[in-house]
Short mmCIF file of N, CA and C in Angstrom, two decimals:
data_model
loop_
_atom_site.label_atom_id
_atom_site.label_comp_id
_atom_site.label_asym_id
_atom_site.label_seq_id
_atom_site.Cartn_x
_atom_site.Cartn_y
_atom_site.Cartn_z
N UNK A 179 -3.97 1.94 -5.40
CA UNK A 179 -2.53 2.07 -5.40
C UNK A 179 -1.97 1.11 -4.36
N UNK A 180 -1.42 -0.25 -4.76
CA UNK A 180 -0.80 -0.99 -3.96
C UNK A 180 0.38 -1.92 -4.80
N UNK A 181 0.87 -2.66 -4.29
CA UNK A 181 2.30 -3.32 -4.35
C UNK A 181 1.80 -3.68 -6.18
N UNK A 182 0.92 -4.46 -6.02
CA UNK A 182 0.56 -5.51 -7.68
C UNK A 182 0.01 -4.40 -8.47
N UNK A 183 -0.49 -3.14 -8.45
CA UNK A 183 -1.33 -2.43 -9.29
C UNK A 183 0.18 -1.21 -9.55
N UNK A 184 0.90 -1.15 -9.37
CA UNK A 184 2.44 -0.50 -9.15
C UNK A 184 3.03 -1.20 -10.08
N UNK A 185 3.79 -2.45 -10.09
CA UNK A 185 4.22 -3.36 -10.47
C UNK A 185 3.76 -3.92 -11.59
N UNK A 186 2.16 -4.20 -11.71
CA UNK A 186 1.84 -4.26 -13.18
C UNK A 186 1.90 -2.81 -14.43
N UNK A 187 1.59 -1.63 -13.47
CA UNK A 187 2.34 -0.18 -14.52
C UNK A 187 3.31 -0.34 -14.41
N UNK A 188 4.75 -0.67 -13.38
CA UNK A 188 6.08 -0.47 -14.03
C UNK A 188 6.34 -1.35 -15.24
N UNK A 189 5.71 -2.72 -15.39
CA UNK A 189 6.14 -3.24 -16.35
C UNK A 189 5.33 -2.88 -17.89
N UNK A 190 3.65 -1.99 -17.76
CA UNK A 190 3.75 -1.41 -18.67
C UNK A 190 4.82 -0.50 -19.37
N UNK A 191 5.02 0.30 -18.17
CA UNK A 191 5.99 1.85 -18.38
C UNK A 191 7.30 1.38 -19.07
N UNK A 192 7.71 -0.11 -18.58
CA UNK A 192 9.07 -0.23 -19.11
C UNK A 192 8.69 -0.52 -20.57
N UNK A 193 7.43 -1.41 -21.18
CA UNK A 193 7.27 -1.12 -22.36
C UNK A 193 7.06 0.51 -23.54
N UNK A 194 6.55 0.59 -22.54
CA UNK A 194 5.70 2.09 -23.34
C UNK A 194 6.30 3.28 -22.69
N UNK A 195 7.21 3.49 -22.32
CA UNK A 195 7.91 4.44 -21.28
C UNK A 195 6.71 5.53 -21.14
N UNK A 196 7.08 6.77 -21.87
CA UNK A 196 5.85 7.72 -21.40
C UNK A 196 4.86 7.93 -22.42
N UNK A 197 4.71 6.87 -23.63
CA UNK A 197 3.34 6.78 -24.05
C UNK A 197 2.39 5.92 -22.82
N UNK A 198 2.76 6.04 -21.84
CA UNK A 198 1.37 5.22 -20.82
C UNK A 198 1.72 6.17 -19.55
N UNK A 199 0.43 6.73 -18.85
CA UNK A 199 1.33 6.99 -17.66
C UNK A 199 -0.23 6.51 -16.75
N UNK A 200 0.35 6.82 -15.11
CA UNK A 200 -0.57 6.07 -14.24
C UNK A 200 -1.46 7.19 -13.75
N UNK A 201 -2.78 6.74 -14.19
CA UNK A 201 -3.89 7.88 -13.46
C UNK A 201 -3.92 8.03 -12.27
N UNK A 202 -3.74 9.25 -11.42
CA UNK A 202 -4.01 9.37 -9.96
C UNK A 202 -5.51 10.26 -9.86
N UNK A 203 -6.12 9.45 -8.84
CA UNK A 203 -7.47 9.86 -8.87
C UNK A 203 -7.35 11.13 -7.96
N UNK A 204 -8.68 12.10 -8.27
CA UNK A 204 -8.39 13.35 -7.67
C UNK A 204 -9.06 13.02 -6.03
N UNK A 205 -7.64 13.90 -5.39
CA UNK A 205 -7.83 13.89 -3.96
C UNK A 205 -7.22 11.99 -3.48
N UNK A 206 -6.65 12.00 -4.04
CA UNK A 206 -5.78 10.82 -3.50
C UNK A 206 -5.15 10.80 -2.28
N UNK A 207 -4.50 11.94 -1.90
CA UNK A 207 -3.55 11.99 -0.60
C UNK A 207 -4.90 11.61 0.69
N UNK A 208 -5.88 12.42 0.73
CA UNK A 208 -6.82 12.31 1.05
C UNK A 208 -7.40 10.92 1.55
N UNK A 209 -7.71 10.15 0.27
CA UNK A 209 -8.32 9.25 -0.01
C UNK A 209 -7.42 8.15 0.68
N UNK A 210 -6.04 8.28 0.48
CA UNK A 210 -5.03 7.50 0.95
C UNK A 210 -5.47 7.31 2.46
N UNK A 211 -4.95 8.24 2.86
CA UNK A 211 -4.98 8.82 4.36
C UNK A 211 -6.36 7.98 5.28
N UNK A 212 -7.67 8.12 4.58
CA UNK A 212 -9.15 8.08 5.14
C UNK A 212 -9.29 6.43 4.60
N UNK A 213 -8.93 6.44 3.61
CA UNK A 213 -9.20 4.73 3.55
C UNK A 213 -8.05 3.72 3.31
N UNK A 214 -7.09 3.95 3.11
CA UNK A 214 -5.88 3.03 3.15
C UNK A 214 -6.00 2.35 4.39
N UNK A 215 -5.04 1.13 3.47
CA UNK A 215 -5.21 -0.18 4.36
C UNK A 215 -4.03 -0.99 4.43
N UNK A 216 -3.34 -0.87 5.82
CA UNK A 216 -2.58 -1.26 6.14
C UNK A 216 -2.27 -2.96 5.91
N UNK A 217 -3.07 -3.31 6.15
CA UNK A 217 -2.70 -5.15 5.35
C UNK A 217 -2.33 -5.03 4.48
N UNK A 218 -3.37 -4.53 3.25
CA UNK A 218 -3.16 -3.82 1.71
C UNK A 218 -1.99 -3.71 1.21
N UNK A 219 -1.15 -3.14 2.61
CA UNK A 219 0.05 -2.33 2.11
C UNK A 219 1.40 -3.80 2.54
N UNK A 220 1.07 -4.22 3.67
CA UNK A 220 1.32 -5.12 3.89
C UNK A 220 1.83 -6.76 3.42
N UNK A 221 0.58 -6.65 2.77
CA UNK A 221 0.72 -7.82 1.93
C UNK A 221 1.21 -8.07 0.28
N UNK A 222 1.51 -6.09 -0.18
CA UNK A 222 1.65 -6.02 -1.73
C UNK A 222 3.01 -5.67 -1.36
N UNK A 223 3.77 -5.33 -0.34
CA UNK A 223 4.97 -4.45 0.25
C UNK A 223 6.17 -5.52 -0.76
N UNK A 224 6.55 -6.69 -1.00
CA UNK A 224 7.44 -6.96 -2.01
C UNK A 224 6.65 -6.67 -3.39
N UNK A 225 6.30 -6.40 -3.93
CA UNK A 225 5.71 -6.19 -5.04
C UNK A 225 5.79 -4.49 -5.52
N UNK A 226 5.49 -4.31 -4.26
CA UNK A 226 5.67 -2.48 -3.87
C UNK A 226 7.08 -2.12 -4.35
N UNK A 227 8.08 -2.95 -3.48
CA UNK A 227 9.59 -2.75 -3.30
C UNK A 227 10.51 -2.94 -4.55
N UNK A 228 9.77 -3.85 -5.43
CA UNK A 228 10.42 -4.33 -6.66
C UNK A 228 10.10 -3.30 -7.52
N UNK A 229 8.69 -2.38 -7.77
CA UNK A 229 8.28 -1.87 -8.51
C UNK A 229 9.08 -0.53 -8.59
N UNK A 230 9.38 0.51 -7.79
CA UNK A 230 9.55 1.65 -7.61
C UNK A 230 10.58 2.22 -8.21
N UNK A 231 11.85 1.42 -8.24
CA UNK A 231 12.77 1.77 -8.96
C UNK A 231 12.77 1.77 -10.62
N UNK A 232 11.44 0.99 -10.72
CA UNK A 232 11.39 1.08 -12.35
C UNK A 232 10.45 2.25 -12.60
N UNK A 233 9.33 2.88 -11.64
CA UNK A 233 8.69 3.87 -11.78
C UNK A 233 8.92 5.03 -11.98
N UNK A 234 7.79 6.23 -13.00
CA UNK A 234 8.37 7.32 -13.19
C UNK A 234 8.86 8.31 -11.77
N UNK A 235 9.24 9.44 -12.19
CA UNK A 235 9.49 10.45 -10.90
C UNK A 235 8.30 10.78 -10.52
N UNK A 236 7.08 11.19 -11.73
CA UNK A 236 5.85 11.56 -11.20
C UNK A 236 5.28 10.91 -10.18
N UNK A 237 5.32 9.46 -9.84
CA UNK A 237 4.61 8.84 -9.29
C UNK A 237 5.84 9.23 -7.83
N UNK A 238 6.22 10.39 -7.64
CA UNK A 238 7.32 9.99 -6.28
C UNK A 238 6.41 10.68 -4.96
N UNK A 239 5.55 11.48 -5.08
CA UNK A 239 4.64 12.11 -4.16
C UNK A 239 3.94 11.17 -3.66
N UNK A 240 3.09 10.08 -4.52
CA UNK A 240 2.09 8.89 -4.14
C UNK A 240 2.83 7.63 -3.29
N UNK A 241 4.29 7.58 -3.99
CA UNK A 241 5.41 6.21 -3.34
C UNK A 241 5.89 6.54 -1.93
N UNK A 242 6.18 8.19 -1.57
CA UNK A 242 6.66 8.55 -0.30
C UNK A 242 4.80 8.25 0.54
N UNK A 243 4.25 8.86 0.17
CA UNK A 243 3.20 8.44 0.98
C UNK A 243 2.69 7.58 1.38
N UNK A 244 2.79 6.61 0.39
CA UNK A 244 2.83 4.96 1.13
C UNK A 244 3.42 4.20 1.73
N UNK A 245 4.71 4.96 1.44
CA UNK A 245 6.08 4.60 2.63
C UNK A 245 5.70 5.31 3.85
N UNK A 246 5.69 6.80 4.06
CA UNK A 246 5.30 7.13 5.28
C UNK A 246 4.04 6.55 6.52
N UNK A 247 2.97 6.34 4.97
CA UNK A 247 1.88 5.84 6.20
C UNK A 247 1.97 4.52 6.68
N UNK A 248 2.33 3.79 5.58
CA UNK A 248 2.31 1.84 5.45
C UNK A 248 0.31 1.96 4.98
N UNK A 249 0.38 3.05 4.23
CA UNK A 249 -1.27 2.34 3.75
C UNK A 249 -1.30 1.96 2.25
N UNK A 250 -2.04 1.27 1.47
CA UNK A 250 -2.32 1.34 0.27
C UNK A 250 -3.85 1.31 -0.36
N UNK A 251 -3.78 1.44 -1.34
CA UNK A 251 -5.58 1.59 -1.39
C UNK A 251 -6.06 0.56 -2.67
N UNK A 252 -6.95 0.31 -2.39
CA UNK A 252 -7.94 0.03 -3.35
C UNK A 252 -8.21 0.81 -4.86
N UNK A 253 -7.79 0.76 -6.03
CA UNK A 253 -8.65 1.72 -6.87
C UNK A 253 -10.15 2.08 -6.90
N UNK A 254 -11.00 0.85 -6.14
CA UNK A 254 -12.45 1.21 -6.08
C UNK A 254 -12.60 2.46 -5.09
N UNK A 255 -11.29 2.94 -4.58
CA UNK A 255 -11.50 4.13 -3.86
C UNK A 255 -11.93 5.36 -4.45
N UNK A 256 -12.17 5.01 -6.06
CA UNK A 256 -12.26 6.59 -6.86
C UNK A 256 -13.53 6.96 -6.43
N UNK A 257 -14.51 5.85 -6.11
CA UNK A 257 -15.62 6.47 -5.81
C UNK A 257 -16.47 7.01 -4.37
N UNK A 258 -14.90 6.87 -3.78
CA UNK A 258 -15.33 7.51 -2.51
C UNK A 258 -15.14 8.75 -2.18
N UNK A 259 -16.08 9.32 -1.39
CA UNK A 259 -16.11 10.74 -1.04
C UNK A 259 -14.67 11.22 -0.45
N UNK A 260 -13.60 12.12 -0.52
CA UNK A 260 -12.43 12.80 0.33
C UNK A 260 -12.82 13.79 1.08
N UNK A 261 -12.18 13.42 1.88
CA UNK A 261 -12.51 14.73 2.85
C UNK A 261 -10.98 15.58 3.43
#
């Protein structure tokens, strides 16, 4: 979950509105928290900023959290342990 992986689903979503929606891996907040990465977040943050307003509401729990921390993650994070 970062600026370009946001941004490439809003512009699915604007095609496919809610025939597509964005998988959140289980224990994400978690996962956020323990491995997010502040460059990550850093460096996708216009990409981030453009995206959000085209995004669903669902995704509003995952968008405040990346605003609060300044982290973003990797999707190869699914295969890491949460704690």
């Amino acid at each position: 979950y970062d600026g370009v992986g946001l941004a490439n689903f809003a512009r699915l979503y604007a095609q496919l509105g809610d025939a597509c929606e964005c998988w959140l891996m289980p224990d994400w907040p978690s996962k956020l928290a323990r491995y997010g990465s502040q460059r990550l977040w850093q460096d996708t943050l216009p990409e981030f900023t453009r995206a959000v307003p085209q995004l669903p509401e669902a995704l509003g729990p995952l968008i405040e959290q990346m605003r609060q921390t300044g982290l973003a993650l990797e999707q190869e994070a699914v295969w890491l342990p949460a704690e």
